[in-house]
Short mmCIF file of N, CA and C in Angstrom, two decimals:
data_model
loop_
_atom_site.label_atom_id
_atom_site.label_comp_id
_atom_site.label_asym_id
_atom_site.label_seq_id
_atom_site.Cartn_x
_atom_site.Cartn_y
_atom_site.Cartn_z
N MET A 1 39.74 44.22 14.94
CA MET A 1 39.18 43.95 16.24
C MET A 1 37.97 42.94 16.01
N MET A 2 37.91 42.05 16.89
CA MET A 2 36.88 41.05 16.72
C MET A 2 35.63 41.40 17.30
N GLU A 3 34.40 40.94 16.77
CA GLU A 3 33.12 41.22 17.33
C GLU A 3 32.97 40.54 18.62
N PRO A 4 32.26 41.02 19.67
CA PRO A 4 32.02 40.37 20.89
C PRO A 4 31.14 39.28 20.59
N VAL A 5 31.25 38.11 21.38
CA VAL A 5 30.51 37.00 21.11
C VAL A 5 29.23 37.11 22.07
N LYS A 6 28.10 36.82 21.52
CA LYS A 6 26.95 36.93 22.21
C LYS A 6 26.80 35.77 23.16
N PRO A 7 26.38 35.86 24.27
CA PRO A 7 26.19 34.74 25.24
C PRO A 7 25.04 33.78 24.68
N VAL A 8 25.23 32.57 24.99
CA VAL A 8 24.15 31.54 24.51
C VAL A 8 22.88 32.00 25.05
N GLY A 9 21.81 31.84 24.23
CA GLY A 9 20.44 32.22 24.57
C GLY A 9 20.08 33.65 24.36
N MET A 10 21.10 34.47 23.92
CA MET A 10 20.75 35.92 23.50
C MET A 10 20.05 35.92 22.22
N LYS A 11 19.04 36.65 22.05
CA LYS A 11 18.37 36.86 20.80
C LYS A 11 19.28 37.49 19.77
N ASN A 12 19.22 36.95 18.55
CA ASN A 12 20.08 37.45 17.53
C ASN A 12 19.26 38.68 16.87
N MET A 13 19.57 39.88 17.26
CA MET A 13 18.74 41.05 16.84
C MET A 13 19.60 41.85 15.91
N SER A 14 19.06 42.07 14.72
CA SER A 14 19.75 42.91 13.78
C SER A 14 19.74 44.25 14.25
N LYS A 15 20.83 45.02 13.76
CA LYS A 15 20.85 46.46 14.16
C LYS A 15 20.00 47.38 13.35
N LYS A 16 19.56 46.90 12.17
CA LYS A 16 18.65 47.72 11.29
C LYS A 16 17.28 47.36 11.45
N CYS A 17 16.36 48.28 11.57
CA CYS A 17 14.97 48.00 11.69
C CYS A 17 14.43 47.55 10.37
N ASP A 18 13.54 46.51 10.39
CA ASP A 18 12.90 46.10 9.12
C ASP A 18 11.60 46.78 9.09
N ASN A 19 11.16 47.60 9.97
CA ASN A 19 9.96 48.46 9.91
C ASN A 19 8.64 47.61 9.81
N THR A 20 8.80 46.39 10.25
CA THR A 20 7.62 45.52 10.32
C THR A 20 7.58 44.85 11.71
N SER A 21 6.36 44.87 12.32
CA SER A 21 6.16 44.32 13.63
C SER A 21 4.84 43.52 13.64
N VAL A 22 4.93 42.57 14.60
CA VAL A 22 3.69 41.75 14.71
C VAL A 22 3.22 41.72 16.18
N ALA A 23 2.04 41.37 16.36
CA ALA A 23 1.45 41.29 17.82
C ALA A 23 0.46 40.21 17.72
N ILE A 24 0.24 39.55 18.82
CA ILE A 24 -0.76 38.46 18.83
C ILE A 24 -1.59 38.61 20.20
N ILE A 25 -2.94 38.53 19.87
CA ILE A 25 -3.86 38.58 21.07
C ILE A 25 -4.23 37.22 21.43
N VAL A 26 -3.97 36.89 22.74
CA VAL A 26 -4.23 35.59 23.32
C VAL A 26 -5.30 35.84 24.36
N GLY A 27 -6.46 35.17 24.26
CA GLY A 27 -7.45 35.36 25.20
C GLY A 27 -7.67 33.98 25.99
N ASP A 28 -8.29 34.13 27.10
CA ASP A 28 -8.54 32.86 27.92
C ASP A 28 -10.06 32.66 27.95
N ARG A 29 -10.44 31.58 28.59
CA ARG A 29 -12.01 31.20 28.55
C ARG A 29 -12.83 32.23 29.33
N ALA A 30 -12.15 33.12 30.25
CA ALA A 30 -12.96 34.08 30.99
C ALA A 30 -13.14 35.39 30.18
N GLY A 31 -12.58 35.48 28.99
CA GLY A 31 -12.63 36.68 28.25
C GLY A 31 -11.43 37.66 28.54
N LYS A 32 -10.43 37.26 29.23
CA LYS A 32 -9.34 38.11 29.52
C LYS A 32 -8.23 37.90 28.43
N ILE A 33 -7.54 39.02 28.21
CA ILE A 33 -6.35 38.96 27.25
C ILE A 33 -5.00 39.01 27.92
N LEU A 34 -3.99 38.31 27.37
CA LEU A 34 -2.62 38.24 27.92
C LEU A 34 -1.94 39.47 27.59
N LEU A 35 -1.38 40.28 28.57
CA LEU A 35 -0.58 41.38 28.33
C LEU A 35 0.76 41.21 29.07
N ILE A 36 1.87 41.57 28.44
CA ILE A 36 3.16 41.61 29.08
C ILE A 36 3.50 42.91 29.47
N GLU A 37 4.29 43.10 30.57
CA GLU A 37 4.92 44.38 30.92
C GLU A 37 6.38 44.31 30.29
N ARG A 38 6.71 45.01 29.49
CA ARG A 38 8.11 45.05 28.78
C ARG A 38 9.09 45.44 29.90
N LYS A 39 10.11 44.65 29.81
CA LYS A 39 11.33 44.89 30.62
C LYS A 39 12.20 46.00 30.14
N LYS A 40 12.24 46.07 28.78
CA LYS A 40 13.06 47.13 28.17
C LYS A 40 12.29 48.09 27.29
N TYR A 41 12.86 48.55 26.30
CA TYR A 41 12.13 49.56 25.39
C TYR A 41 10.91 49.01 24.79
N ASN A 42 10.09 49.57 24.82
CA ASN A 42 9.27 50.72 25.28
C ASN A 42 8.52 50.24 26.43
N PRO A 43 8.65 50.87 27.59
CA PRO A 43 8.05 50.40 28.79
C PRO A 43 6.53 50.49 28.71
N GLY A 44 5.78 49.58 29.21
CA GLY A 44 4.33 49.67 29.33
C GLY A 44 3.82 48.15 29.07
N PHE A 45 2.51 48.06 29.13
CA PHE A 45 1.88 46.77 28.91
C PHE A 45 1.54 46.66 27.46
N ALA A 46 1.70 45.45 26.94
CA ALA A 46 1.55 45.20 25.56
C ALA A 46 1.14 43.84 25.21
N LEU A 47 0.66 43.59 24.04
CA LEU A 47 0.49 42.21 23.61
C LEU A 47 1.88 41.73 23.37
N PRO A 48 2.07 40.25 23.40
CA PRO A 48 3.30 39.76 22.97
C PRO A 48 3.55 40.25 21.56
N ALA A 49 4.76 40.70 21.25
CA ALA A 49 4.99 41.40 19.94
C ALA A 49 6.42 41.50 19.70
N GLY A 50 6.85 41.69 18.36
CA GLY A 50 8.18 41.92 17.99
C GLY A 50 8.30 42.22 16.48
N HIS A 51 9.56 42.37 16.13
CA HIS A 51 9.94 42.49 14.72
C HIS A 51 9.72 41.27 13.91
N GLU A 52 9.34 41.41 12.60
CA GLU A 52 9.29 40.27 11.72
C GLU A 52 10.63 39.61 11.47
N ASP A 53 11.62 40.47 11.24
CA ASP A 53 12.96 40.06 10.97
C ASP A 53 13.08 38.99 9.94
N GLY A 54 12.35 39.20 8.87
CA GLY A 54 12.43 38.31 7.70
C GLY A 54 11.69 36.96 7.86
N ASP A 55 10.92 36.78 8.89
CA ASP A 55 10.27 35.46 9.20
C ASP A 55 8.93 35.41 8.40
N GLY A 56 8.45 36.51 8.06
CA GLY A 56 7.02 36.52 7.64
C GLY A 56 6.15 36.76 8.85
N ALA A 57 4.95 37.43 8.66
CA ALA A 57 4.15 37.89 9.86
C ALA A 57 3.69 36.75 10.70
N GLU A 58 3.12 35.70 10.13
CA GLU A 58 2.55 34.63 10.92
C GLU A 58 3.69 33.91 11.65
N ALA A 59 4.83 33.59 10.99
CA ALA A 59 5.70 32.83 11.66
C ALA A 59 6.47 33.70 12.83
N ALA A 60 6.56 34.97 12.56
CA ALA A 60 7.16 35.99 13.55
C ALA A 60 6.29 36.05 14.72
N ALA A 61 4.96 36.08 14.52
CA ALA A 61 3.99 36.17 15.62
C ALA A 61 4.08 34.93 16.53
N LYS A 62 4.20 33.82 15.88
CA LYS A 62 4.29 32.56 16.61
C LYS A 62 5.56 32.46 17.51
N LYS A 63 6.64 32.97 16.77
CA LYS A 63 7.98 32.99 17.37
C LYS A 63 8.09 33.86 18.66
N GLU A 64 7.48 35.12 18.46
CA GLU A 64 7.44 36.14 19.53
C GLU A 64 6.59 35.58 20.64
N LEU A 65 5.49 34.99 20.38
CA LEU A 65 4.60 34.49 21.54
C LEU A 65 5.38 33.42 22.36
N PHE A 66 6.08 32.54 21.59
CA PHE A 66 6.75 31.45 22.25
C PHE A 66 7.99 32.07 23.09
N GLU A 67 8.70 33.03 22.54
CA GLU A 67 9.90 33.56 23.11
C GLU A 67 9.52 34.45 24.33
N GLU A 68 8.40 35.22 24.20
CA GLU A 68 8.04 36.11 25.37
C GLU A 68 7.30 35.37 26.40
N VAL A 69 6.48 34.49 26.16
CA VAL A 69 5.59 33.85 27.19
C VAL A 69 5.49 32.41 27.11
N GLY A 70 6.21 31.77 26.23
CA GLY A 70 6.23 30.27 26.24
C GLY A 70 4.99 29.53 25.69
N LEU A 71 4.16 30.26 24.94
CA LEU A 71 2.87 29.71 24.39
C LEU A 71 2.96 29.37 22.94
N ASN A 72 2.37 28.35 22.50
CA ASN A 72 2.34 27.96 21.06
C ASN A 72 0.94 28.32 20.51
N ALA A 73 0.96 29.13 19.41
CA ALA A 73 -0.21 29.56 18.69
C ALA A 73 -0.53 28.41 17.68
N LEU A 74 -1.59 27.73 17.82
CA LEU A 74 -2.00 26.70 16.85
C LEU A 74 -2.81 27.15 15.68
N ILE A 75 -3.79 28.02 15.97
CA ILE A 75 -4.65 28.55 14.89
C ILE A 75 -4.63 30.08 15.16
N MET A 76 -4.31 30.88 14.08
CA MET A 76 -4.32 32.30 14.19
C MET A 76 -5.11 32.90 13.07
N ASN A 77 -5.76 34.05 13.41
CA ASN A 77 -6.42 34.87 12.37
C ASN A 77 -5.86 36.25 12.32
N LEU A 78 -5.64 36.69 11.16
CA LEU A 78 -5.16 38.15 10.95
C LEU A 78 -6.38 39.07 11.13
N VAL A 79 -6.17 40.01 12.07
CA VAL A 79 -7.16 40.94 12.40
C VAL A 79 -6.90 42.40 12.05
N LEU A 80 -5.62 42.73 11.85
CA LEU A 80 -5.32 44.16 11.59
C LEU A 80 -4.01 44.28 10.99
N ILE A 81 -3.89 45.18 9.94
CA ILE A 81 -2.63 45.67 9.41
C ILE A 81 -2.75 47.17 9.51
N LYS A 82 -1.82 47.76 10.20
CA LYS A 82 -1.80 49.25 10.45
C LYS A 82 -0.40 49.82 10.50
N ASN A 83 -0.20 50.90 9.72
CA ASN A 83 1.08 51.58 9.65
C ASN A 83 1.12 52.63 10.68
N LEU A 84 2.08 52.56 11.61
CA LEU A 84 2.21 53.62 12.72
C LEU A 84 3.57 54.25 12.71
N LYS A 85 3.54 55.51 12.99
CA LYS A 85 4.96 56.22 13.09
C LYS A 85 5.49 56.04 14.44
N ASN A 86 5.59 54.78 14.90
CA ASN A 86 6.21 54.58 16.18
C ASN A 86 7.65 54.20 16.04
N PRO A 87 8.43 54.88 16.84
CA PRO A 87 9.95 54.61 16.74
C PRO A 87 10.35 53.38 17.45
N CYS A 88 11.45 52.88 17.10
CA CYS A 88 12.01 51.76 17.95
C CYS A 88 13.51 52.00 18.14
N LYS A 89 14.14 51.23 18.97
CA LYS A 89 15.54 51.44 19.27
C LYS A 89 16.62 51.05 18.14
N ARG A 90 16.01 50.38 17.07
CA ARG A 90 16.98 49.92 15.97
C ARG A 90 17.14 51.11 15.04
N ASP A 91 18.17 51.10 14.27
CA ASP A 91 18.52 52.04 13.24
C ASP A 91 17.42 51.94 12.19
N GLY A 92 16.98 53.20 11.76
CA GLY A 92 15.96 53.31 10.77
C GLY A 92 14.53 53.04 11.23
N GLY A 93 14.38 52.74 12.59
CA GLY A 93 13.03 52.36 13.02
C GLY A 93 12.20 53.62 13.50
N ASN A 94 11.67 54.20 12.40
CA ASN A 94 10.88 55.46 12.73
C ASN A 94 9.42 55.19 12.35
N TYR A 95 9.08 54.06 11.77
CA TYR A 95 7.67 53.67 11.63
C TYR A 95 7.68 52.05 11.63
N HIS A 96 6.46 51.56 11.72
CA HIS A 96 6.29 50.11 11.68
C HIS A 96 5.00 49.72 10.95
N VAL A 97 4.99 48.78 10.12
CA VAL A 97 3.69 48.19 9.53
C VAL A 97 3.36 47.14 10.62
N TRP A 98 2.28 47.29 11.38
CA TRP A 98 1.89 46.33 12.47
C TRP A 98 0.91 45.32 11.84
N VAL A 99 1.21 44.08 12.17
CA VAL A 99 0.25 42.95 11.68
C VAL A 99 -0.11 42.40 12.98
N VAL A 100 -1.45 42.35 13.24
CA VAL A 100 -2.01 41.79 14.55
C VAL A 100 -2.78 40.56 14.24
N PHE A 101 -2.49 39.48 14.98
CA PHE A 101 -3.25 38.31 14.92
C PHE A 101 -4.03 38.03 16.21
N VAL A 102 -5.02 37.15 16.18
CA VAL A 102 -5.69 36.63 17.28
C VAL A 102 -5.42 35.17 17.24
N ALA A 103 -4.84 34.65 18.42
CA ALA A 103 -4.72 33.13 18.53
C ALA A 103 -6.05 32.50 18.91
N GLN A 104 -6.56 31.87 17.85
CA GLN A 104 -7.90 31.24 17.98
C GLN A 104 -7.75 29.95 18.88
N LYS A 105 -6.58 29.29 18.76
CA LYS A 105 -6.19 28.11 19.52
C LYS A 105 -4.70 28.12 19.88
N TRP A 106 -4.54 27.90 21.11
CA TRP A 106 -3.10 28.00 21.56
C TRP A 106 -2.88 26.91 22.71
N GLU A 107 -1.71 26.64 23.00
CA GLU A 107 -1.46 25.60 24.00
C GLU A 107 -0.16 26.07 24.79
N GLY A 108 -0.07 25.59 26.12
CA GLY A 108 1.00 25.78 26.89
C GLY A 108 0.54 26.63 28.09
N GLU A 109 1.56 26.82 29.02
CA GLU A 109 1.34 27.63 30.18
C GLU A 109 2.32 28.79 30.10
N VAL A 110 1.81 29.98 30.53
CA VAL A 110 2.61 31.19 30.50
C VAL A 110 3.87 30.99 31.33
N LYS A 111 5.03 31.22 30.61
CA LYS A 111 6.37 31.32 31.27
C LYS A 111 7.04 32.57 30.66
N LYS A 112 7.14 33.58 31.43
CA LYS A 112 7.72 34.77 30.88
C LYS A 112 9.16 34.69 30.66
N SER A 113 9.62 35.35 29.51
CA SER A 113 10.99 35.51 29.23
C SER A 113 11.63 36.41 30.30
N ASP A 114 12.65 35.86 30.91
CA ASP A 114 13.35 36.68 31.82
C ASP A 114 14.13 37.79 31.24
N GLU A 115 14.47 37.74 29.97
CA GLU A 115 15.15 38.80 29.20
C GLU A 115 14.21 39.94 28.76
N GLU A 116 13.05 39.64 28.33
CA GLU A 116 12.19 40.70 27.73
C GLU A 116 11.00 41.05 28.53
N VAL A 117 10.48 40.15 29.46
CA VAL A 117 9.23 40.49 30.15
C VAL A 117 9.38 40.64 31.62
N LYS A 118 8.96 41.77 32.08
CA LYS A 118 9.02 42.17 33.52
C LYS A 118 7.86 41.40 34.32
N SER A 119 6.71 41.42 33.72
CA SER A 119 5.55 40.63 34.42
C SER A 119 4.53 40.49 33.25
N PHE A 120 3.53 39.59 33.58
CA PHE A 120 2.39 39.48 32.68
C PHE A 120 1.03 39.44 33.61
N ILE A 121 -0.01 39.79 32.81
CA ILE A 121 -1.24 39.73 33.46
C ILE A 121 -2.28 39.24 32.41
N TRP A 122 -3.35 38.64 32.90
CA TRP A 122 -4.61 38.31 32.16
C TRP A 122 -5.50 39.47 32.44
N ALA A 123 -5.77 40.39 31.51
CA ALA A 123 -6.51 41.51 31.74
C ALA A 123 -7.89 41.48 31.26
N ASP A 124 -8.83 41.76 32.11
CA ASP A 124 -10.19 41.86 31.67
C ASP A 124 -10.44 43.29 31.09
N GLU A 125 -11.65 43.45 30.61
CA GLU A 125 -11.95 44.78 29.93
C GLU A 125 -11.62 45.95 30.83
N LYS A 126 -12.07 45.82 32.08
CA LYS A 126 -11.83 46.92 33.09
C LYS A 126 -10.24 47.18 33.22
N LYS A 127 -9.56 46.11 33.33
CA LYS A 127 -8.07 46.37 33.54
C LYS A 127 -7.42 47.05 32.27
N VAL A 128 -7.86 46.52 31.19
CA VAL A 128 -7.36 47.11 29.92
C VAL A 128 -7.65 48.67 29.83
N LEU A 129 -8.94 49.08 30.20
CA LEU A 129 -9.35 50.43 30.27
C LEU A 129 -8.52 51.20 31.23
N ASP A 130 -8.29 50.62 32.35
CA ASP A 130 -7.46 51.26 33.41
C ASP A 130 -6.00 51.53 32.84
N LEU A 131 -5.50 50.62 32.19
CA LEU A 131 -4.14 50.86 31.66
C LEU A 131 -4.16 51.95 30.59
N ALA A 132 -5.21 51.85 29.77
CA ALA A 132 -5.42 52.93 28.72
C ALA A 132 -5.51 54.36 29.35
N ARG A 133 -6.34 54.41 30.48
CA ARG A 133 -6.56 55.65 31.11
C ARG A 133 -5.18 56.23 31.68
N LYS A 134 -4.34 55.28 32.24
CA LYS A 134 -3.08 55.72 32.73
C LYS A 134 -2.25 56.38 31.73
N LEU A 135 -2.28 55.83 30.42
CA LEU A 135 -1.54 56.51 29.37
C LEU A 135 -2.22 57.79 28.97
N GLU A 136 -3.52 57.80 29.04
CA GLU A 136 -4.21 59.08 28.75
C GLU A 136 -3.88 60.16 29.74
N LYS A 137 -3.76 59.83 31.03
CA LYS A 137 -3.35 60.72 31.95
C LYS A 137 -1.95 61.19 31.87
N PHE A 138 -1.01 60.29 31.48
CA PHE A 138 0.36 60.67 31.19
C PHE A 138 0.37 61.68 30.04
N ILE A 139 -0.47 61.48 29.04
CA ILE A 139 -0.43 62.29 27.78
C ILE A 139 -0.92 63.73 28.29
N GLU A 140 -2.00 63.74 29.03
CA GLU A 140 -2.49 65.02 29.40
C GLU A 140 -1.54 65.79 30.32
N GLU A 141 -0.96 65.09 31.33
CA GLU A 141 0.02 65.75 32.27
C GLU A 141 1.22 66.26 31.52
N ASN A 142 1.65 65.56 30.41
CA ASN A 142 2.88 65.99 29.79
C ASN A 142 2.62 66.67 28.51
N LYS A 143 1.36 67.12 28.26
CA LYS A 143 0.97 67.86 27.12
C LYS A 143 1.33 67.28 25.81
N LEU A 144 1.10 66.02 25.68
CA LEU A 144 1.52 65.10 24.55
C LEU A 144 0.21 64.85 23.70
N SER A 145 0.39 64.03 22.68
CA SER A 145 -0.72 63.58 21.79
C SER A 145 -0.33 62.15 21.30
N THR A 146 -1.46 61.31 21.22
CA THR A 146 -1.32 60.08 20.65
C THR A 146 -0.99 60.09 19.13
N TYR A 147 -1.27 61.25 18.57
CA TYR A 147 -1.00 61.49 17.13
C TYR A 147 0.47 61.73 16.93
N ASP A 148 1.24 62.03 17.96
CA ASP A 148 2.69 62.25 17.96
C ASP A 148 3.34 61.06 18.64
N LEU A 149 3.26 59.84 18.10
CA LEU A 149 3.85 58.69 18.70
C LEU A 149 5.30 58.85 18.97
N PRO A 150 6.14 59.39 18.11
CA PRO A 150 7.66 59.65 18.42
C PRO A 150 7.85 60.38 19.87
N ALA A 151 7.18 61.45 19.96
CA ALA A 151 7.26 62.25 21.21
C ALA A 151 6.73 61.45 22.44
N LEU A 152 5.62 60.81 22.26
CA LEU A 152 5.05 60.00 23.36
C LEU A 152 5.92 58.81 23.69
N VAL A 153 6.44 58.15 22.72
CA VAL A 153 7.35 57.02 23.03
C VAL A 153 8.55 57.56 23.69
N LYS A 154 9.19 58.67 23.28
CA LYS A 154 10.32 59.27 23.92
C LYS A 154 10.06 59.61 25.35
N ALA A 155 8.95 60.11 25.57
CA ALA A 155 8.50 60.58 26.91
C ALA A 155 8.35 59.43 27.83
N THR A 156 7.67 58.42 27.38
CA THR A 156 7.50 57.18 28.24
C THR A 156 8.83 56.45 28.56
N ASN A 157 9.72 56.45 27.59
CA ASN A 157 11.01 55.89 27.76
C ASN A 157 11.96 56.66 28.72
N GLU A 158 11.67 57.90 28.75
CA GLU A 158 12.58 58.82 29.78
C GLU A 158 11.91 59.02 31.08
N SER A 159 10.68 58.66 31.27
CA SER A 159 10.02 58.94 32.60
C SER A 159 10.33 57.72 33.55
N GLU A 160 10.89 58.01 34.59
CA GLU A 160 11.12 57.00 35.63
C GLU A 160 9.90 56.58 36.35
N GLY A 161 8.94 57.55 36.55
CA GLY A 161 7.66 57.17 37.11
C GLY A 161 6.85 56.27 36.23
N TRP A 162 6.91 56.58 34.92
CA TRP A 162 6.16 55.62 33.93
C TRP A 162 6.77 54.23 34.00
N LYS A 163 8.13 54.12 34.05
CA LYS A 163 8.81 52.87 33.93
C LYS A 163 8.46 52.09 35.26
N LYS A 164 8.28 52.73 36.35
CA LYS A 164 7.92 52.00 37.63
C LYS A 164 6.49 51.60 37.79
N ASN A 165 5.56 52.43 37.08
CA ASN A 165 4.17 52.04 37.17
C ASN A 165 3.51 52.47 35.77
N PRO A 166 3.79 51.63 34.74
CA PRO A 166 3.26 52.00 33.44
C PRO A 166 1.83 51.62 33.25
N GLY A 167 1.38 52.25 32.08
CA GLY A 167 0.13 51.86 31.54
C GLY A 167 0.24 51.11 30.27
N LEU A 168 -0.68 51.39 29.38
CA LEU A 168 -0.66 50.78 28.10
C LEU A 168 0.47 51.35 27.30
N GLU A 169 1.22 50.56 26.63
CA GLU A 169 2.32 51.05 25.74
C GLU A 169 1.75 51.85 24.65
N PRO A 170 2.33 53.02 24.29
CA PRO A 170 1.64 53.91 23.18
C PRO A 170 1.25 53.23 21.96
N SER A 171 2.11 52.52 21.32
CA SER A 171 1.64 51.89 20.07
C SER A 171 0.45 50.88 20.28
N MET A 172 0.46 50.13 21.36
CA MET A 172 -0.67 49.25 21.76
C MET A 172 -1.98 50.02 21.92
N TYR A 173 -1.83 51.22 22.47
CA TYR A 173 -3.06 52.09 22.69
C TYR A 173 -3.71 52.37 21.31
N VAL A 174 -2.87 52.78 20.37
CA VAL A 174 -3.41 52.99 19.08
C VAL A 174 -4.04 51.72 18.38
N LEU A 175 -3.38 50.64 18.49
CA LEU A 175 -3.82 49.43 17.94
C LEU A 175 -5.13 48.93 18.51
N PHE A 176 -5.13 49.12 19.95
CA PHE A 176 -6.36 48.71 20.61
C PHE A 176 -7.58 49.61 20.29
N LYS A 177 -7.32 50.83 20.05
CA LYS A 177 -8.33 51.79 19.63
C LYS A 177 -8.86 51.33 18.22
N GLU A 178 -8.05 50.92 17.28
CA GLU A 178 -8.26 50.52 15.98
C GLU A 178 -9.11 49.23 16.10
N LEU A 179 -8.73 48.33 17.00
CA LEU A 179 -9.37 47.06 17.12
C LEU A 179 -10.67 47.17 18.00
N LYS A 180 -10.91 48.26 18.56
CA LYS A 180 -12.14 48.62 19.44
C LYS A 180 -12.04 47.78 20.66
N ILE A 181 -10.82 47.48 21.16
CA ILE A 181 -10.58 46.86 22.45
C ILE A 181 -10.82 47.86 23.58
N ILE A 182 -10.51 49.12 23.21
CA ILE A 182 -10.66 50.21 24.15
C ILE A 182 -11.52 51.28 23.35
#
């Protein structure tokens, strides 16, 4: 039996998780950061991010930024490496080593990926805190914990209410805490 052919423009995604993810913080002159609302797994607001897929962290971060929002990172600084027990939809994806960069210099205008991004916002500190509080409320109402990311990710993925009106994506919440963004 022949493998189905992927339509042109579909991301070539491996079935096996490489357990490495990258994220990139993009700020504007007003001090706001760019957040995307994921269209698919894992629903919530997040930094542009994705798997390394063998590209190396910096190259992967640049690729994900361009794929998800059409921006080019020109100068980036590494700000965090953190191992999280956050699951993903790929086989073997039960943890990720997250590598987070800040785009010190970038160019382009935001153009969201129709395949991956539901919406995007430039979030000031208040908006980021509001999105974090929304996740904290979800955690409290569902008797969950940020220390159990697998259960939290599962719950946000299964909640229709969360999908319709999400807050900060669980892994981003942990990364933002570590980076003292929240």
